[in-house]
Amino acid sequence: MTTLTVLGATGSIGLSTLALVDEHPERFRVTALTAHSRPDALAELALRYRPELTVIGDPRHHRQLQERLAGHGLATAAGEEGLVAAAGLAADCVVAGIVGIAGLAPTMAAVHRGATVALANKECLIAAGHLFRAAVAEHGARLLPVDSEHNALFQALAGSDGRDVEKLTITASGGPFRKASVAEMRAATPEAALRHPNWKMGAKITIDSATMVNKGLELIEAHQLFDLPDERLDVLVHPQSVVHGMVHYQDGSVIAQLGCSDMRVPISYCLGHPERLASSVPRLDLAKLATLSFEPPDPARFPALRVARACLRAGGAAPTILNAADEVAVAAFLDRRIGFLDIVAVIEEVLADLSPPSPTDLAAVFAIDAEARSLAEQAIRMRFPRTVSEPAP
Ligand code: NAD
Ligand code: MG
């Protein structure tokens, strides 16, 4: 029996994880569940999985969660302390499925007690890469990458000590605007940008996929996970999303991982590791697909990759700033306060305006994050003093 805590249980990663628990009730028991702001959805999950602790991140919803769970003998908590407490409970594996920098403190709490962490929250490795890795090493935690490309690389690297690796390739679907003109991208609405061709994911990462900021963040994530420099990390646009990552070895062999675009595949690899769990995910039918195609990303329409590579090379505070500015810019785009192409423009402006020293502890990471957020807000207000009143999707 493996005990499991799911941080971000109501999200796309969280629900995919719980779907795997449903397939293996004899193998997994849920220790804690968390969510941010949907107490009813969280309560429903708590009644079903009966965790030791159920935590709502936004304390304003705690009363409603308590009311929904009253009389069921289920403990609850709220706020960041609650999230950290959930991660600190003695579960064998913690699935880090919170979106954004909000996942950093709770995921770090799991690392600090030496847990196995199935990491979907890439922001930990981007905003606090070196500190996060150092904590993993110091506390003997085990890090298993959930992000599909990194999970693919992790699988394709099995049996290698890394010295025989020439380079790593991660694939990108190209998102909804793979073939769009600059004019179409400039006019893109949140609805259009949220229409991802292959994956069903949370709103933040879906917009990041459309701008390809997600792929940029993933280059930094790959750099942190596999210790290779920028020039040995490649991105290929692969519209079918079947090949997720490839390891190029020094003998000319390329080992790739393939699978349908369903996050239950990489999550199940993490939950079962080192075994493979049986799963009911759709099987790959290559004859039916017939064609797999690959193309280089277009640097003119997708400047995010260049910006992220510069942050990767600069290291220090740059990735922290990139992550923070992107979170603010994506939220502003979803609120219709800025246009689609402004997302990366705002990020570049904040990066140009801020050059703090490399963070040496988590407090410094949060301080840089806060400063970058406030500069991003300022950049958005300067460009777009007028707010549009249409409601967000
Ligand atoms: P989502 O928006 O669907 O779910 C996010 C979860 O985090 C929800 O349970 C929400 O309640 C919780 N949450 C949001 N803000 C919070 C806060 N401030 N404090 C505490 N909890 C909060 O997001 P998702 O698509 O599941 O993505 C989760 C993470 O996994 C992200 O870091 C994303 O980059 C990564 N990821 C997701 C996918 C995917 O297919 N969805 C793939 C690869 C990586
Ligand atoms: Mg990914």
Short mmCIF file of C-alpha atoms and ligand atoms in Angstrom, two decimals:
data_model
loop_
_atom_site.label_atom_id
_atom_site.label_comp_id
_atom_site.label_asym_id
_atom_site.label_seq_id
_atom_site.Cartn_x
_atom_site.Cartn_y
_atom_site.Cartn_z
CA MET A 1 0.00 0.00 0.00
CA THR A 2 1.42 3.39 -1.05
CA THR A 3 0.19 6.46 0.78
CA LEU A 4 -0.36 9.50 -1.39
CA THR A 5 -0.86 13.22 -0.86
CA VAL A 6 -2.26 15.23 -3.76
CA LEU A 7 -1.51 18.94 -3.70
CA GLY A 8 -3.90 20.63 -6.14
CA ALA A 9 -6.37 17.74 -6.07
CA THR A 10 -9.17 19.59 -7.91
CA GLY A 11 -6.96 20.52 -10.88
CA SER A 12 -6.16 18.72 -14.09
CA ILE A 13 -3.11 16.92 -12.66
CA GLY A 14 -4.85 16.21 -9.34
CA LEU A 15 -7.91 14.64 -10.96
CA SER A 16 -5.76 12.55 -13.33
CA THR A 17 -3.86 11.29 -10.29
CA LEU A 18 -7.07 10.37 -8.47
CA ALA A 19 -8.34 8.59 -11.60
CA LEU A 20 -5.28 6.33 -11.31
CA VAL A 21 -6.02 5.79 -7.61
CA ASP A 22 -9.51 4.66 -8.68
CA GLU A 23 -7.93 2.07 -10.97
CA HIS A 24 -5.76 0.71 -8.14
CA PRO A 25 -7.76 1.00 -4.90
CA GLU A 26 -5.76 -1.85 -3.35
CA ARG A 27 -2.46 -0.09 -4.01
CA PHE A 28 -3.02 3.54 -2.93
CA ARG A 29 -4.42 5.25 0.14
CA VAL A 30 -4.87 9.03 0.17
CA THR A 31 -3.22 10.85 3.09
CA ALA A 32 -4.07 14.47 2.27
CA LEU A 33 -5.87 16.48 -0.41
CA THR A 34 -5.60 20.21 -1.08
CA ALA A 35 -7.21 22.81 -3.34
CA HIS A 36 -7.31 26.58 -3.51
CA SER A 37 -10.81 27.92 -3.93
CA ARG A 38 -13.46 25.33 -4.73
CA PRO A 39 -14.54 24.02 -1.33
CA ASP A 40 -17.47 22.01 -2.71
CA ALA A 41 -15.35 20.18 -5.26
CA LEU A 42 -12.68 19.55 -2.61
CA ALA A 43 -15.26 18.32 -0.09
CA GLU A 44 -16.61 15.87 -2.65
CA LEU A 45 -13.13 14.43 -3.15
CA ALA A 46 -12.56 14.29 0.61
CA LEU A 47 -15.80 12.33 1.14
CA ARG A 48 -14.74 9.90 -1.54
CA TYR A 49 -11.07 9.35 -0.56
CA ARG A 50 -11.32 10.02 3.19
CA PRO A 51 -7.87 11.62 3.68
CA GLU A 52 -6.38 12.33 7.11
CA LEU A 53 -6.33 16.03 6.23
CA THR A 54 -8.20 18.19 3.70
CA VAL A 55 -6.84 21.68 3.11
CA ILE A 56 -8.27 24.69 1.34
CA GLY A 57 -5.59 27.21 0.37
CA ASP A 58 -7.84 30.27 0.44
CA PRO A 59 -8.94 30.63 4.11
CA ARG A 60 -12.11 32.48 3.07
CA HIS A 61 -13.52 29.11 1.96
CA HIS A 62 -12.61 27.19 5.10
CA ARG A 63 -15.98 27.55 6.78
CA GLN A 64 -17.78 26.20 3.73
CA LEU A 65 -15.40 23.23 3.56
CA GLN A 66 -15.98 22.54 7.28
CA GLU A 67 -19.74 22.74 6.82
CA ARG A 68 -19.65 20.30 3.91
CA LEU A 69 -17.55 17.83 5.89
CA ALA A 70 -19.31 18.25 9.27
CA GLY A 71 -20.13 14.94 10.94
CA HIS A 72 -17.90 12.88 8.65
CA GLY A 73 -14.88 12.75 10.97
CA LEU A 74 -12.56 14.41 8.45
CA ALA A 75 -9.96 16.95 9.62
CA THR A 76 -9.56 20.22 7.71
CA ALA A 77 -7.13 23.12 7.61
CA ALA A 78 -6.65 26.29 5.55
CA GLY A 79 -4.07 28.74 4.26
CA GLU A 80 -0.44 28.27 3.37
CA GLU A 81 0.28 26.74 6.80
CA GLY A 82 -2.40 24.17 6.06
CA LEU A 83 -0.88 23.35 2.66
CA VAL A 84 2.55 22.97 4.24
CA ALA A 85 1.06 20.77 6.98
CA ALA A 86 -0.57 18.55 4.33
CA ALA A 87 2.74 18.13 2.50
CA GLY A 88 4.46 17.42 5.82
CA LEU A 89 2.24 14.43 6.73
CA ALA A 90 3.98 11.08 6.35
CA ALA A 91 2.75 10.06 2.88
CA ASP A 92 5.09 7.95 0.75
CA CYS A 93 4.51 10.09 -2.31
CA VAL A 94 3.42 13.70 -2.76
CA VAL A 95 2.00 14.71 -6.13
CA ALA A 96 2.87 18.40 -6.53
CA GLY A 97 -0.04 19.55 -8.71
CA ILE A 98 -0.53 23.13 -7.51
CA VAL A 99 -0.11 25.69 -10.29
CA GLY A 100 2.37 28.54 -9.96
CA ILE A 101 4.75 29.78 -7.28
CA ALA A 102 2.00 28.95 -4.74
CA GLY A 103 3.23 25.36 -5.01
CA LEU A 104 6.76 26.15 -3.91
CA ALA A 105 6.42 26.25 -0.11
CA PRO A 106 4.23 23.12 0.18
CA THR A 107 6.36 21.14 -2.27
CA MET A 108 9.48 22.21 -0.40
CA ALA A 109 7.87 20.93 2.82
CA ALA A 110 7.53 17.49 1.20
CA VAL A 111 11.17 17.64 0.07
CA HIS A 112 12.28 18.59 3.58
CA ARG A 113 10.89 15.40 5.04
CA GLY A 114 12.64 13.34 2.34
CA ALA A 115 9.46 12.30 0.52
CA THR A 116 9.12 10.99 -3.00
CA VAL A 117 7.81 13.97 -4.94
CA ALA A 118 6.00 13.48 -8.25
CA LEU A 119 6.62 16.97 -9.56
CA ALA A 120 4.11 18.55 -11.92
CA ASN A 121 4.67 22.04 -10.47
CA LYS A 122 7.56 23.01 -12.75
CA GLU A 123 7.58 26.45 -11.12
CA CYS A 124 9.59 24.97 -8.20
CA LEU A 125 12.45 24.18 -10.57
CA ILE A 126 12.19 27.48 -12.42
CA ALA A 127 11.66 29.99 -9.62
CA ALA A 128 13.97 28.28 -7.13
CA GLY A 129 15.92 25.74 -9.20
CA HIS A 130 19.25 25.52 -7.37
CA LEU A 131 17.72 25.84 -3.91
CA PHE A 132 15.12 23.20 -4.72
CA ARG A 133 17.72 20.77 -6.07
CA ALA A 134 20.00 21.39 -3.10
CA ALA A 135 17.12 20.66 -0.71
CA VAL A 136 16.29 17.44 -2.59
CA ALA A 137 19.92 16.29 -2.22
CA GLU A 138 20.27 17.41 1.39
CA HIS A 139 17.10 15.71 2.62
CA GLY A 140 17.35 12.58 0.48
CA ALA A 141 14.06 13.27 -1.27
CA ARG A 142 13.31 11.54 -4.57
CA LEU A 143 12.17 13.70 -7.47
CA LEU A 144 10.11 12.11 -10.25
CA PRO A 145 9.17 14.41 -13.14
CA VAL A 146 5.46 14.40 -14.08
CA ASP A 147 5.71 16.96 -16.89
CA SER A 148 5.22 14.75 -19.95
CA GLU A 149 8.40 15.76 -21.79
CA HIS A 150 10.62 15.38 -18.72
CA ASN A 151 8.93 12.17 -17.76
CA ALA A 152 9.68 10.93 -21.29
CA LEU A 153 13.35 11.90 -20.92
CA PHE A 154 13.48 10.27 -17.48
CA GLN A 155 12.13 7.06 -19.00
CA ALA A 156 14.48 7.22 -22.02
CA LEU A 157 17.47 7.86 -19.73
CA ALA A 158 16.91 4.68 -17.73
CA GLY A 159 20.17 2.76 -17.59
CA SER A 160 22.35 5.76 -18.48
CA ASP A 161 24.54 7.63 -16.01
CA GLY A 162 24.24 10.66 -18.28
CA ARG A 163 27.85 10.64 -19.50
CA ASP A 164 26.89 9.01 -22.82
CA VAL A 165 24.18 11.60 -23.57
CA GLU A 166 24.80 14.09 -26.37
CA LYS A 167 21.61 16.09 -26.15
CA LEU A 168 17.96 16.00 -25.12
CA THR A 169 14.96 16.99 -27.23
CA ILE A 170 11.59 17.98 -25.84
CA THR A 171 8.63 18.27 -28.17
CA ALA A 172 5.95 20.96 -28.35
CA SER A 173 2.55 20.67 -29.97
CA GLY A 174 2.87 24.23 -31.29
CA GLY A 175 -0.42 25.11 -29.58
CA PRO A 176 -3.49 26.66 -31.20
CA PHE A 177 -1.46 29.31 -33.06
CA ARG A 178 1.11 27.06 -34.68
CA LYS A 179 0.05 28.25 -38.11
CA ALA A 180 -1.46 31.63 -37.20
CA SER A 181 -0.19 34.92 -38.63
CA VAL A 182 1.20 37.62 -36.35
CA ALA A 183 -1.95 39.65 -37.00
CA GLU A 184 -4.13 36.72 -35.90
CA MET A 185 -2.01 36.22 -32.81
CA ARG A 186 -2.24 39.92 -31.95
CA ALA A 187 -6.04 39.71 -32.06
CA ALA A 188 -6.29 36.32 -30.29
CA THR A 189 -8.93 36.10 -27.55
CA PRO A 190 -8.56 34.08 -24.32
CA GLU A 191 -11.15 31.62 -25.70
CA ALA A 192 -9.03 30.98 -28.82
CA ALA A 193 -5.81 30.67 -26.82
CA LEU A 194 -7.48 28.24 -24.38
CA ARG A 195 -8.40 25.90 -27.26
CA HIS A 196 -5.39 23.58 -27.07
CA PRO A 197 -5.27 21.08 -29.96
CA ASN A 198 -4.09 18.03 -27.98
CA TRP A 199 -4.04 18.43 -24.20
CA LYS A 200 -6.71 19.25 -21.60
CA MET A 201 -4.92 21.26 -18.92
CA GLY A 202 -5.42 24.12 -16.47
CA ALA A 203 -5.79 27.65 -17.88
CA LYS A 204 -2.32 28.93 -16.97
CA ILE A 205 -0.35 26.18 -18.70
CA THR A 206 -2.73 26.22 -21.67
CA ILE A 207 -2.00 29.90 -22.31
CA ASP A 208 1.71 29.20 -21.75
CA SER A 209 1.45 26.52 -24.44
CA ALA A 210 -0.08 28.99 -26.87
CA THR A 211 2.76 31.51 -26.36
CA MET A 212 5.32 28.70 -26.05
CA VAL A 213 6.43 30.22 -22.73
CA ASN A 214 5.61 26.74 -21.42
CA LYS A 215 8.28 25.22 -23.66
CA GLY A 216 10.72 27.89 -22.50
CA LEU A 217 9.97 27.08 -18.87
CA GLU A 218 10.41 23.41 -19.74
CA LEU A 219 13.88 24.06 -21.15
CA ILE A 220 14.84 25.51 -17.78
CA GLU A 221 13.10 22.59 -16.05
CA ALA A 222 15.12 20.13 -18.20
CA HIS A 223 18.32 22.02 -17.42
CA GLN A 224 17.63 21.73 -13.69
CA LEU A 225 16.56 18.08 -13.82
CA PHE A 226 19.21 16.70 -16.16
CA ASP A 227 22.09 19.13 -15.72
CA LEU A 228 22.73 19.91 -19.39
CA PRO A 229 23.54 23.37 -20.77
CA ASP A 230 21.29 25.34 -23.11
CA GLU A 231 23.07 24.23 -26.31
CA ARG A 232 22.40 20.55 -25.55
CA LEU A 233 18.66 21.04 -25.06
CA ASP A 234 16.49 21.12 -28.17
CA VAL A 235 12.83 21.88 -28.89
CA LEU A 236 10.98 20.35 -31.83
CA VAL A 237 7.44 21.22 -32.78
CA HIS A 238 5.53 17.97 -33.18
CA PRO A 239 1.83 18.68 -33.77
CA GLN A 240 0.61 15.13 -33.03
CA SER A 241 2.00 15.12 -29.42
CA VAL A 242 2.89 11.43 -29.61
CA VAL A 243 6.66 11.59 -29.10
CA HIS A 244 7.17 13.50 -25.85
CA GLY A 245 10.94 13.52 -25.43
CA MET A 246 14.08 12.01 -26.97
CA VAL A 247 17.53 11.24 -25.63
CA HIS A 248 20.31 11.43 -28.23
CA TYR A 249 23.21 9.17 -27.23
CA GLN A 250 26.83 9.47 -28.30
CA ASP A 251 26.63 6.30 -30.44
CA GLY A 252 23.99 7.90 -32.68
CA SER A 253 21.06 6.11 -31.05
CA VAL A 254 18.00 8.14 -30.17
CA ILE A 255 15.65 6.73 -27.53
CA ALA A 256 12.22 8.32 -27.43
CA GLN A 257 9.12 7.80 -25.32
CA LEU A 258 5.78 7.73 -27.15
CA GLY A 259 2.23 7.68 -25.86
CA CYS A 260 -1.16 9.25 -26.32
CA SER A 261 -1.52 12.79 -24.96
CA ASP A 262 -2.93 11.83 -21.57
CA MET A 263 -1.22 12.92 -18.37
CA ARG A 264 -2.22 9.66 -16.69
CA VAL A 265 0.70 8.05 -18.56
CA PRO A 266 3.52 10.10 -16.98
CA ILE A 267 1.71 10.32 -13.63
CA SER A 268 1.30 6.55 -13.49
CA TYR A 269 5.00 6.10 -14.26
CA CYS A 270 5.77 8.23 -11.20
CA LEU A 271 3.20 6.54 -8.95
CA GLY A 272 4.39 3.05 -9.82
CA HIS A 273 8.12 3.74 -10.13
CA PRO A 274 10.14 1.58 -10.54
CA GLU A 275 7.24 -0.66 -11.58
CA ARG A 276 4.77 0.17 -14.33
CA LEU A 277 1.11 0.25 -13.31
CA ALA A 278 -1.57 -1.25 -15.52
CA SER A 279 -3.75 1.57 -16.83
CA SER A 280 -6.80 2.03 -19.00
CA VAL A 281 -5.46 5.05 -20.92
CA PRO A 282 -6.13 5.03 -24.67
CA ARG A 283 -3.55 2.97 -26.54
CA LEU A 284 -1.41 4.42 -29.28
CA ASP A 285 -2.44 3.32 -32.78
CA LEU A 286 0.40 4.43 -35.02
CA ALA A 287 -1.08 2.90 -38.17
CA LYS A 288 -4.21 4.97 -37.64
CA LEU A 289 -2.18 8.11 -36.97
CA ALA A 290 -0.09 7.33 -40.07
CA THR A 291 2.06 10.45 -39.89
CA LEU A 292 4.29 11.92 -37.24
CA SER A 293 5.79 15.24 -38.24
CA PHE A 294 8.46 17.48 -36.74
CA GLU A 295 9.51 21.05 -37.47
CA PRO A 296 11.71 23.65 -35.78
CA PRO A 297 9.87 26.33 -33.77
CA ASP A 298 9.43 29.70 -35.50
CA PRO A 299 11.55 32.19 -33.53
CA ALA A 300 9.80 35.20 -35.03
CA ARG A 301 6.27 34.33 -33.91
CA PHE A 302 7.35 32.58 -30.70
CA PRO A 303 10.02 34.81 -29.09
CA ALA A 304 9.34 33.11 -25.73
CA LEU A 305 11.92 30.43 -26.45
CA ARG A 306 14.67 32.98 -27.02
CA VAL A 307 13.69 34.85 -23.84
CA ALA A 308 13.64 31.66 -21.77
CA ARG A 309 16.97 30.46 -23.15
CA ALA A 310 18.53 33.79 -22.17
CA CYS A 311 17.15 33.30 -18.63
CA LEU A 312 18.49 29.75 -18.54
CA ARG A 313 21.97 30.97 -19.49
CA ALA A 314 21.87 33.95 -17.14
CA GLY A 315 20.70 31.78 -14.23
CA GLY A 316 20.48 33.51 -10.83
CA ALA A 317 17.29 35.51 -10.44
CA ALA A 318 16.36 35.58 -14.16
CA PRO A 319 14.21 32.41 -14.20
CA THR A 320 12.48 33.56 -10.99
CA ILE A 321 11.60 36.85 -12.68
CA LEU A 322 10.49 35.11 -15.88
CA ASN A 323 8.14 32.86 -13.91
CA ALA A 324 6.62 35.70 -11.87
CA ALA A 325 6.16 38.10 -14.80
CA ASP A 326 4.56 35.33 -16.85
CA GLU A 327 2.05 34.46 -14.10
CA VAL A 328 0.96 38.10 -13.90
CA ALA A 329 0.88 38.59 -17.69
CA VAL A 330 -1.15 35.41 -18.28
CA ALA A 331 -3.68 36.45 -15.62
CA ALA A 332 -3.94 39.89 -17.25
CA PHE A 333 -4.49 38.30 -20.67
CA LEU A 334 -7.22 36.04 -19.28
CA ASP A 335 -8.81 39.16 -17.72
CA ARG A 336 -8.65 40.85 -21.15
CA ARG A 337 -6.38 43.56 -19.79
CA ILE A 338 -3.65 42.87 -22.37
CA GLY A 339 -3.45 41.23 -25.77
CA PHE A 340 -1.92 37.85 -26.52
CA LEU A 341 1.38 39.16 -27.90
CA ASP A 342 1.73 41.48 -24.91
CA ILE A 343 2.35 38.51 -22.63
CA VAL A 344 5.93 38.00 -23.77
CA ALA A 345 6.44 41.76 -24.26
CA VAL A 346 5.56 42.36 -20.59
CA ILE A 347 7.91 39.55 -19.51
CA GLU A 348 10.77 41.08 -21.51
CA GLU A 349 10.13 44.51 -20.03
CA VAL A 350 10.26 43.18 -16.47
CA LEU A 351 13.41 41.16 -17.20
CA ALA A 352 15.08 44.28 -18.59
CA ASP A 353 14.13 46.38 -15.55
CA LEU A 354 15.22 44.05 -12.79
CA SER A 355 18.60 42.50 -11.99
CA PRO A 356 18.70 41.44 -8.35
CA PRO A 357 21.46 39.16 -7.05
CA SER A 358 20.99 35.42 -7.24
CA PRO A 359 18.62 34.28 -4.46
CA THR A 360 20.39 32.37 -1.70
CA ASP A 361 17.32 31.29 0.25
CA LEU A 362 13.57 30.92 -0.26
CA ALA A 363 12.84 34.28 1.35
CA ALA A 364 14.96 35.91 -1.37
CA VAL A 365 13.08 33.94 -4.05
CA PHE A 366 9.74 35.21 -2.71
CA ALA A 367 11.08 38.78 -2.50
CA ILE A 368 12.25 38.68 -6.15
CA ASP A 369 8.95 37.08 -7.15
CA ALA A 370 7.00 39.88 -5.43
CA GLU A 371 9.11 42.62 -7.00
CA ALA A 372 8.78 41.09 -10.47
CA ARG A 373 5.02 40.82 -10.02
CA SER A 374 4.67 44.44 -9.04
CA LEU A 375 6.83 45.55 -12.01
CA ALA A 376 4.73 43.38 -14.34
CA GLU A 377 1.55 44.99 -13.01
CA GLN A 378 3.14 48.38 -13.55
CA ALA A 379 4.17 47.47 -17.12
CA ILE A 380 0.62 46.33 -17.84
CA ARG A 381 -0.90 49.54 -16.43
CA MET A 382 1.56 51.74 -18.38
CA ARG A 383 0.72 50.04 -21.65
CA PHE A 384 -3.01 49.65 -21.04
CA PRO A 385 -4.34 52.28 -18.66
CA ARG A 386 -7.91 51.50 -19.75
CA THR A 387 -9.43 48.24 -18.52
CA VAL A 388 -11.88 46.36 -20.68
CA SER A 389 -15.10 45.47 -18.92
CA GLU A 390 -15.94 42.25 -20.78
CA PRO A 391 -15.95 39.32 -18.31
CA ALA A 392 -13.12 36.78 -18.33
CA PRO A 393 -13.93 33.28 -19.64
P1 NAD B 1 -5.12 23.50 -12.69
O1 NAD B 1 -5.36 24.94 -12.79
O2 NAD B 1 -5.99 22.55 -13.42
O3 NAD B 1 -5.11 23.03 -11.16
C1 NAD B 1 -4.35 23.70 -10.21
C2 NAD B 1 -4.60 23.15 -8.82
O4 NAD B 1 -3.84 23.96 -7.89
C3 NAD B 1 -6.05 23.22 -8.36
O5 NAD B 1 -6.35 22.14 -7.52
C4 NAD B 1 -6.11 24.53 -7.57
O6 NAD B 1 -7.11 24.51 -6.57
C5 NAD B 1 -4.73 24.56 -6.96
N1 NAD B 1 -4.27 25.95 -6.75
C6 NAD B 1 -4.34 26.98 -7.62
N2 NAD B 1 -3.84 28.10 -7.06
C7 NAD B 1 -3.46 27.78 -5.81
C8 NAD B 1 -2.92 28.51 -4.73
N3 NAD B 1 -2.67 29.83 -4.82
N4 NAD B 1 -2.66 27.86 -3.58
C9 NAD B 1 -2.92 26.53 -3.46
N5 NAD B 1 -3.45 25.78 -4.45
C10 NAD B 1 -3.71 26.39 -5.61
O7 NAD B 1 -3.58 23.28 -13.12
P2 NAD B 1 -2.91 22.01 -13.79
O8 NAD B 1 -3.05 22.10 -15.26
O9 NAD B 1 -3.34 20.76 -13.09
O10 NAD B 1 -1.37 22.29 -13.49
C11 NAD B 1 -0.80 22.04 -12.22
C12 NAD B 1 0.71 22.08 -12.34
O11 NAD B 1 1.12 20.99 -13.17
C13 NAD B 1 1.26 23.33 -13.03
O12 NAD B 1 2.47 23.66 -12.45
C14 NAD B 1 1.47 22.91 -14.47
O13 NAD B 1 2.50 23.63 -15.10
C15 NAD B 1 1.87 21.46 -14.28
N6 NAD B 1 1.59 20.62 -15.45
C16 NAD B 1 0.30 20.38 -15.81
C17 NAD B 1 0.03 19.59 -16.90
C18 NAD B 1 -1.39 19.27 -17.30
O14 NAD B 1 -1.60 18.47 -18.20
N7 NAD B 1 -2.39 19.86 -16.71
C19 NAD B 1 1.08 19.05 -17.65
C20 NAD B 1 2.39 19.30 -17.24
C21 NAD B 1 2.63 20.09 -16.13
MG MG B 2 4.96 19.61 -20.59
#
